[in-house]
PDB file of C-alpha atoms in Angstrom:
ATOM      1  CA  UNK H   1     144.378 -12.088  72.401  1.00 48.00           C
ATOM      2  CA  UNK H   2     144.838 -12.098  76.123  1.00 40.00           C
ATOM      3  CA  UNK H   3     148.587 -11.885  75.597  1.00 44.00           C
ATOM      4  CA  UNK H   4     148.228  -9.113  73.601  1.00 44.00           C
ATOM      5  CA  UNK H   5     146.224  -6.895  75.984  1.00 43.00           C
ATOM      6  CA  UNK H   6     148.481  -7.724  78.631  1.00 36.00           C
ATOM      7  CA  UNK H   7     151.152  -6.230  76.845  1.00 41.00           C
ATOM      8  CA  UNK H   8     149.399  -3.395  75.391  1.00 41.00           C
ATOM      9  CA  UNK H   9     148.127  -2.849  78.890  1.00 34.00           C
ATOM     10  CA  UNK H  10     151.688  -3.387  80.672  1.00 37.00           C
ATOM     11  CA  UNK H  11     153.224  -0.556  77.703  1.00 40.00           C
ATOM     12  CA  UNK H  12     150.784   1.938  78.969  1.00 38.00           C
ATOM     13  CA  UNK H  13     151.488   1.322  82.427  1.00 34.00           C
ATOM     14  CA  UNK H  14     154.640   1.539  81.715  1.00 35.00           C
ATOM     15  CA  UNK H  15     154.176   4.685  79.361  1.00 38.00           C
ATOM     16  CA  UNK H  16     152.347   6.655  82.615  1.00 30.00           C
ATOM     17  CA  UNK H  17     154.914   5.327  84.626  1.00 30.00           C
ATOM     18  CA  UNK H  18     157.732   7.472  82.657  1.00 34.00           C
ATOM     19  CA  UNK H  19     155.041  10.286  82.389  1.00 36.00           C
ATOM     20  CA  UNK H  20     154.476  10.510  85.787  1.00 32.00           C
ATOM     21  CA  UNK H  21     157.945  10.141  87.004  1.00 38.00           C
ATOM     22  CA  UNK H  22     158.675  13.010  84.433  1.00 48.00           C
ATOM     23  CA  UNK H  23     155.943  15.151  85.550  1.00 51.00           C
ATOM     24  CA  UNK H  24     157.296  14.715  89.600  1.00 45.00           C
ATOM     25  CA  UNK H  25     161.360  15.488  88.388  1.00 74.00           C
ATOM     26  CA  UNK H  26     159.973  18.580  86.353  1.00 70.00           C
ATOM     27  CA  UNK H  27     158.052  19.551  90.048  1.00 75.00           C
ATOM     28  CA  UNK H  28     161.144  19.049  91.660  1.00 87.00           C
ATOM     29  CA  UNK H  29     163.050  21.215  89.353  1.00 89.00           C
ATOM     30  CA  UNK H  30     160.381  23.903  89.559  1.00 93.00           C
ATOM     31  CA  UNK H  31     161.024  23.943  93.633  1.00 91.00           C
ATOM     32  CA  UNK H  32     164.909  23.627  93.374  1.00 90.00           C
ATOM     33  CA  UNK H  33     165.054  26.576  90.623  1.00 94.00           C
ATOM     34  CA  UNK H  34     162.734  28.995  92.628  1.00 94.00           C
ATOM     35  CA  UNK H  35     164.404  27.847  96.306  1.00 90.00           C
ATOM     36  CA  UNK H  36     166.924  31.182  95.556  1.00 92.00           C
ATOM     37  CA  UNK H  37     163.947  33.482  95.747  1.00 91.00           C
ATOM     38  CA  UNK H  38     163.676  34.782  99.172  1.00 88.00           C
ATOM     39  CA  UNK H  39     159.414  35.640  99.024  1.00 90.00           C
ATOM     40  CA  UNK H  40     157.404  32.975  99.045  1.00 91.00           C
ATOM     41  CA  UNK H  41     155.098  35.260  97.231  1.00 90.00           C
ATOM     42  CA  UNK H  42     157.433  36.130  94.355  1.00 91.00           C
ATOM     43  CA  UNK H  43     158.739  32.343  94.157  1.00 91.00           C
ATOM     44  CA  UNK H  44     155.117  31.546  92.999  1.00 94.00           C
ATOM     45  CA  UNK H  45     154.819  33.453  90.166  1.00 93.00           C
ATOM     46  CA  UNK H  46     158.689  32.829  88.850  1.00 95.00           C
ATOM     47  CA  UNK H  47     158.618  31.588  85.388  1.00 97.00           C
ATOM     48  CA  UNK H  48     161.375  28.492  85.196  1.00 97.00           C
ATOM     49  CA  UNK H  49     163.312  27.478  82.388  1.00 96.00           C
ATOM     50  CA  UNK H  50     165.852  24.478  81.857  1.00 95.00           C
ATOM     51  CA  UNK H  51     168.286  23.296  79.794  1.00 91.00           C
ATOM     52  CA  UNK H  52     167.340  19.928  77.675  1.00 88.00           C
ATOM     53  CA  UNK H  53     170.055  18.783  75.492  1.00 87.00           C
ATOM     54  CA  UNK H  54     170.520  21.452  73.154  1.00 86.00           C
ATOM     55  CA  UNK H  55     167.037  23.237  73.881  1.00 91.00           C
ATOM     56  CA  UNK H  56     166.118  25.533  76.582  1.00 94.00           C
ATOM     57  CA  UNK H  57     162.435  24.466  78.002  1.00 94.00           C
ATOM     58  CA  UNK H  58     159.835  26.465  80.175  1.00 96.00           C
ATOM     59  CA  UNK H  59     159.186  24.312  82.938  1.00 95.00           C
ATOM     60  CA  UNK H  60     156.406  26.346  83.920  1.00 96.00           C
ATOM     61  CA  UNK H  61     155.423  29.667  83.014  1.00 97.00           C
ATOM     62  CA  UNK H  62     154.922  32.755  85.511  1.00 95.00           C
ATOM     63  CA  UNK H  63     154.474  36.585  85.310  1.00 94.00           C
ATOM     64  CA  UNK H  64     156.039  37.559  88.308  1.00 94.00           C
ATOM     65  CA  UNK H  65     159.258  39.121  88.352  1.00 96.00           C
ATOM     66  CA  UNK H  66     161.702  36.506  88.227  1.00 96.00           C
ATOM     67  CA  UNK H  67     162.980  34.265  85.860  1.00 97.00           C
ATOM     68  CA  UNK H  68     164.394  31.086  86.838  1.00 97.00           C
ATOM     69  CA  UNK H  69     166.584  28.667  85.498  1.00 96.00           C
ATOM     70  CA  UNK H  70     167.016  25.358  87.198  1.00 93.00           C
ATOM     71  CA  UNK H  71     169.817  23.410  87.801  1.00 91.00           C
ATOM     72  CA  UNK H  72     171.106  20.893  84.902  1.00 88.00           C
ATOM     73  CA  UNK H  73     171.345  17.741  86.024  1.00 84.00           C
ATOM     74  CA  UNK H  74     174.255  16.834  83.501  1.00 84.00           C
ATOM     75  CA  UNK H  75     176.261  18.937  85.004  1.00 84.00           C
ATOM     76  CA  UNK H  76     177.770  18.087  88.495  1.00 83.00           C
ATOM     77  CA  UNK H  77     176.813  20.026  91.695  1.00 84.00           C
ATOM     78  CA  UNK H  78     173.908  21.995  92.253  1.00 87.00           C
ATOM     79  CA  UNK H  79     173.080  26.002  90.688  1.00 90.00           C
ATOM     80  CA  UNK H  80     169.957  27.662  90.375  1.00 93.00           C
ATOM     81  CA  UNK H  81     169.786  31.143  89.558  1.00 95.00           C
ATOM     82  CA  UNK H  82     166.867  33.300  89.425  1.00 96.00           C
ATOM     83  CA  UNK H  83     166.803  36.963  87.737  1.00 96.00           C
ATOM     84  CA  UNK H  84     164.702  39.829  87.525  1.00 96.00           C
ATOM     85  CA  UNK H  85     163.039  39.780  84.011  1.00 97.00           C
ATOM     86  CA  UNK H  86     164.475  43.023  83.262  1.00 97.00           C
ATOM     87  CA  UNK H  87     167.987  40.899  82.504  1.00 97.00           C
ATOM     88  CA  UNK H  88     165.795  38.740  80.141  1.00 97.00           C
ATOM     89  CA  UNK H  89     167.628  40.143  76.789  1.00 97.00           C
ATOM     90  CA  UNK H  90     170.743  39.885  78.841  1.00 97.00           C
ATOM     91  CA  UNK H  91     170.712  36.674  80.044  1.00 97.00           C
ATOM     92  CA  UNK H  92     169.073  35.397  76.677  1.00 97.00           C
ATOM     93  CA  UNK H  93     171.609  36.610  74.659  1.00 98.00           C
ATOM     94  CA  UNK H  94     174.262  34.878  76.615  1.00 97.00           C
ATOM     95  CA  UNK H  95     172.485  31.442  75.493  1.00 96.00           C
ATOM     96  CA  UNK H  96     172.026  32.460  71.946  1.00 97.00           C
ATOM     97  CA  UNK H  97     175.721  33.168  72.434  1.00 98.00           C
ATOM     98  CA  UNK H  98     176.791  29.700  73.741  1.00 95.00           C
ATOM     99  CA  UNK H  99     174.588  27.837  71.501  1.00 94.00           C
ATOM    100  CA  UNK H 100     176.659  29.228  68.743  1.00 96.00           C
ATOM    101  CA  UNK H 101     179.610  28.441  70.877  1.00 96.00           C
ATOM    102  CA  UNK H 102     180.683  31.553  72.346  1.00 98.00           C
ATOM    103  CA  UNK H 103     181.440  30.428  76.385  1.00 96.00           C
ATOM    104  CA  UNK H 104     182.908  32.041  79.428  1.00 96.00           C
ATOM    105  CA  UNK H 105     184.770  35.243  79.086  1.00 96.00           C
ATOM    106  CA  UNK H 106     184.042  35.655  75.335  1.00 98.00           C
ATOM    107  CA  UNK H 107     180.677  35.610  75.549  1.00 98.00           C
ATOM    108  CA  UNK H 108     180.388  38.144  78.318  1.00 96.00           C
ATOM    109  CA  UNK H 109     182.946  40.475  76.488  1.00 96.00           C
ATOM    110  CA  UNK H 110     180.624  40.204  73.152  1.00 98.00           C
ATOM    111  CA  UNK H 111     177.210  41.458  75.477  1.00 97.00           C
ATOM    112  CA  UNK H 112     179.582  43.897  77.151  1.00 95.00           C
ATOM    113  CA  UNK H 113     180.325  45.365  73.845  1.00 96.00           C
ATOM    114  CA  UNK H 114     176.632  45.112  72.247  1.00 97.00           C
ATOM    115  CA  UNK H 115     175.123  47.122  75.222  1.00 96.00           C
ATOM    116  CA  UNK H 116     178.315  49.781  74.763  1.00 94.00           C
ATOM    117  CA  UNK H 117     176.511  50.209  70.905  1.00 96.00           C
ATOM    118  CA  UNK H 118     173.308  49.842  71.714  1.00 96.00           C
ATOM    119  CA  UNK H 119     172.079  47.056  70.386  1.00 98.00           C
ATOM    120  CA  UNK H 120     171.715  44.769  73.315  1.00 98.00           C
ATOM    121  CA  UNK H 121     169.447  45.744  76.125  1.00 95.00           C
ATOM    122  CA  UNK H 122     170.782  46.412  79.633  1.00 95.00           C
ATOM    123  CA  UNK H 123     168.810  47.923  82.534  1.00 96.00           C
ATOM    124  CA  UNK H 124     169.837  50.437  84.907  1.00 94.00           C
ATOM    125  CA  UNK H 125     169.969  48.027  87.649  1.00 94.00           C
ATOM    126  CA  UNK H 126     168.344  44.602  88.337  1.00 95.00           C
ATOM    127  CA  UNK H 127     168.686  41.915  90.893  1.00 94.00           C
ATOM    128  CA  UNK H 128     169.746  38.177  90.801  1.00 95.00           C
ATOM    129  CA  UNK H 129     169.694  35.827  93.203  1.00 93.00           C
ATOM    130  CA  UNK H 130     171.902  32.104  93.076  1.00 92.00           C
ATOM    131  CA  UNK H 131     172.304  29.722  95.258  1.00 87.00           C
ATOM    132  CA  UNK H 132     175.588  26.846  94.351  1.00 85.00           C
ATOM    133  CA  UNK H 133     176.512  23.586  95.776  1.00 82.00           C
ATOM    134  CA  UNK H 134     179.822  22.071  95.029  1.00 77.00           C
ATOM    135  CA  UNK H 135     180.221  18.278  92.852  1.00 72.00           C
ATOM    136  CA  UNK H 136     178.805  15.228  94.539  1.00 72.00           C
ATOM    137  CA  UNK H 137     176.137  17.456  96.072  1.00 73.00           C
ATOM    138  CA  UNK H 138     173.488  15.026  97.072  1.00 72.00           C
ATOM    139  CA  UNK H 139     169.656  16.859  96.520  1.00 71.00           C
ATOM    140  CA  UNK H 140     170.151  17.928 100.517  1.00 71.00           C
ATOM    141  CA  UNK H 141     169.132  21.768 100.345  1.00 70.00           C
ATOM    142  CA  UNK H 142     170.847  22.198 103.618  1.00 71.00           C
ATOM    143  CA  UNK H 143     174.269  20.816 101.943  1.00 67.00           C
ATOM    144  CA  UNK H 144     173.788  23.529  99.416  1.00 73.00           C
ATOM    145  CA  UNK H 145     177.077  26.254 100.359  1.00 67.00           C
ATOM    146  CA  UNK H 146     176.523  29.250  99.065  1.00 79.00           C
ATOM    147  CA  UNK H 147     173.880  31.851  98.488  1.00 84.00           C
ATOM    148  CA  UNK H 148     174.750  35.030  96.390  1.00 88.00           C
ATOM    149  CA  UNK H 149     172.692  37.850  95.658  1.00 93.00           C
ATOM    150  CA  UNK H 150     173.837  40.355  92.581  1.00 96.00           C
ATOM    151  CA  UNK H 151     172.800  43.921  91.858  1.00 97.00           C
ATOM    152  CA  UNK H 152     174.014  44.631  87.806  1.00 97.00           C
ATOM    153  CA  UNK H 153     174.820  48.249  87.907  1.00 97.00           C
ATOM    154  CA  UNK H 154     176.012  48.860  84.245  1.00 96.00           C
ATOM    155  CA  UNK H 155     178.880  51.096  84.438  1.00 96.00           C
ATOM    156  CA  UNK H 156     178.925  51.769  88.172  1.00 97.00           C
ATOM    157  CA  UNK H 157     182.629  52.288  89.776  1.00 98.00           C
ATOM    158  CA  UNK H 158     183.535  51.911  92.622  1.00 97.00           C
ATOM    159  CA  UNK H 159     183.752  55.224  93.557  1.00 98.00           C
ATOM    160  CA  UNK H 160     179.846  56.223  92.257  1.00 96.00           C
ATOM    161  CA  UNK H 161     179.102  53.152  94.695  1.00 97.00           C
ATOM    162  CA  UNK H 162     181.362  52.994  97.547  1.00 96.00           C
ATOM    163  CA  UNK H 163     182.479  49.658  97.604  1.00 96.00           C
ATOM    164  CA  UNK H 164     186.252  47.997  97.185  1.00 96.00           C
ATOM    165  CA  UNK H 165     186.383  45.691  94.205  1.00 97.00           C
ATOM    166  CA  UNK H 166     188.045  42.775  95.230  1.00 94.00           C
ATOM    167  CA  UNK H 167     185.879  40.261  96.836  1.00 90.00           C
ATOM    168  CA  UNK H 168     184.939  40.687 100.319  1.00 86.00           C
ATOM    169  CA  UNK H 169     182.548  39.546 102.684  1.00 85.00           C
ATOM    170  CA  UNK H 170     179.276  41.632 102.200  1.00 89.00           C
ATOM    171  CA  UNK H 171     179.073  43.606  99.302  1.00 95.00           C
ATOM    172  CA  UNK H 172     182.038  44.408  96.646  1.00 96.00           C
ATOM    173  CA  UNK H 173     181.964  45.585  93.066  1.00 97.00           C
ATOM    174  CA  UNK H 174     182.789  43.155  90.200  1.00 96.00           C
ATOM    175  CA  UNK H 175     183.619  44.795  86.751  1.00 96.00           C
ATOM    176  CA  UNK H 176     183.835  47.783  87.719  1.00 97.00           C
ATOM    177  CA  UNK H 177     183.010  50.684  85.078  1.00 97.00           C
ATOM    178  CA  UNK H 178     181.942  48.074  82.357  1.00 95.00           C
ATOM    179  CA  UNK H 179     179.034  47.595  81.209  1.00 94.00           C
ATOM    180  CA  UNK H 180     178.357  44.172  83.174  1.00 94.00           C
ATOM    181  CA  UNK H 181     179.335  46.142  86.639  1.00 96.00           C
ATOM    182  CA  UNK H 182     177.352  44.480  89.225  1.00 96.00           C
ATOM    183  CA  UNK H 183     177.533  44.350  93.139  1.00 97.00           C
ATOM    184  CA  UNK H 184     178.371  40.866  94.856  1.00 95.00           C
ATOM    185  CA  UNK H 185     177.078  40.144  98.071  1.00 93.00           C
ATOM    186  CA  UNK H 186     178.139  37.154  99.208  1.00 81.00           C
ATOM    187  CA  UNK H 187     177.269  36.324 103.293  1.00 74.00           C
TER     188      UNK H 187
END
């Protein structure tokens, strides 16, 4: 009987154990995915989402103006990313699209050409902000090496905006005239 309870009582310690550690990585995700935000205000209501396996999770839910998706940990280095929920159909689309196995270039060229007919939402402008680490990167936020900030300007050219479009330091215009134009500034 004794040996029983034991057990059954070691199981649930080890059961809160697992919860608990779970519960303080998921915090620590939360922090790392909103650290791109630069207002402490706006990082607090930032809704975060992750990648699980094959699933994309809400990590915690907000109704500010950001959405956030944290870094996966299968993947080495370090990227959070955090975007203005105007992007939302944007940016959701693009995982719809790689969960069906449409990556990289392909799967920005099929939004490009859904927002050209119409049938994918695009705002007029809206603002990202990422910050990147390169493989091996540690946890150490000050080891983190870049921070980017992006303006998507759908169909902006260089010349409506007055920027080169080759990459610079400062600001520069990335796909230029298309419908994923956006403005890179990089420090």
């Amino acid at each position: 009987m004794f040996r029983r309870s034991f057990t059954a009582l070691a199981a649930s310690a080890v059961g809160l154990s697992i919860a608990v550690a779970s519960e303080v990585a998921a915090q620590d995700a939360v922090a790392l995915a909103i650290a791109p935000i630069p207002s402490p205000a706006e990082q607090a209501t930032a809704k975060v989402i992750r990648k699980q396996g094959d699933e994309w999770v809400t990590l915690r839910e907000g109704a500010g103006p950001f959405i956030c998706v944290a870094d996966d940990p299968a993947v080495d280095g370090f990227h959070s990313a955090c975007y203005h929920t105007s992007l939302e159909p944007y940016m959701a689309r693009g995982r719809e699209l790689t969960a069906q196995g449409t990556t990289g270039r392909p799967n920005v060229e099929q939004r490009m050409a859904e927002i050209e007919a119409g049938t994918l939402e695009m705002p007029s402008y809206a603002f990202l902000h990422a910050i990147y680490a390169t493989e091996g990167w540690s946890g150490d936020m000050e080891a983190v090496q870049r921070h980017q900030a992006v303006i998507y300007t759908p169909f902006a050219t260089a010349e409506d905006l007055g920027l080169p479009t080759r990459a610079t330091r400062g600001a520069w215009l990335m796909a230029a005239g298309t419908a994923n134009a956006h403005v890179m500034i990089t420090p």
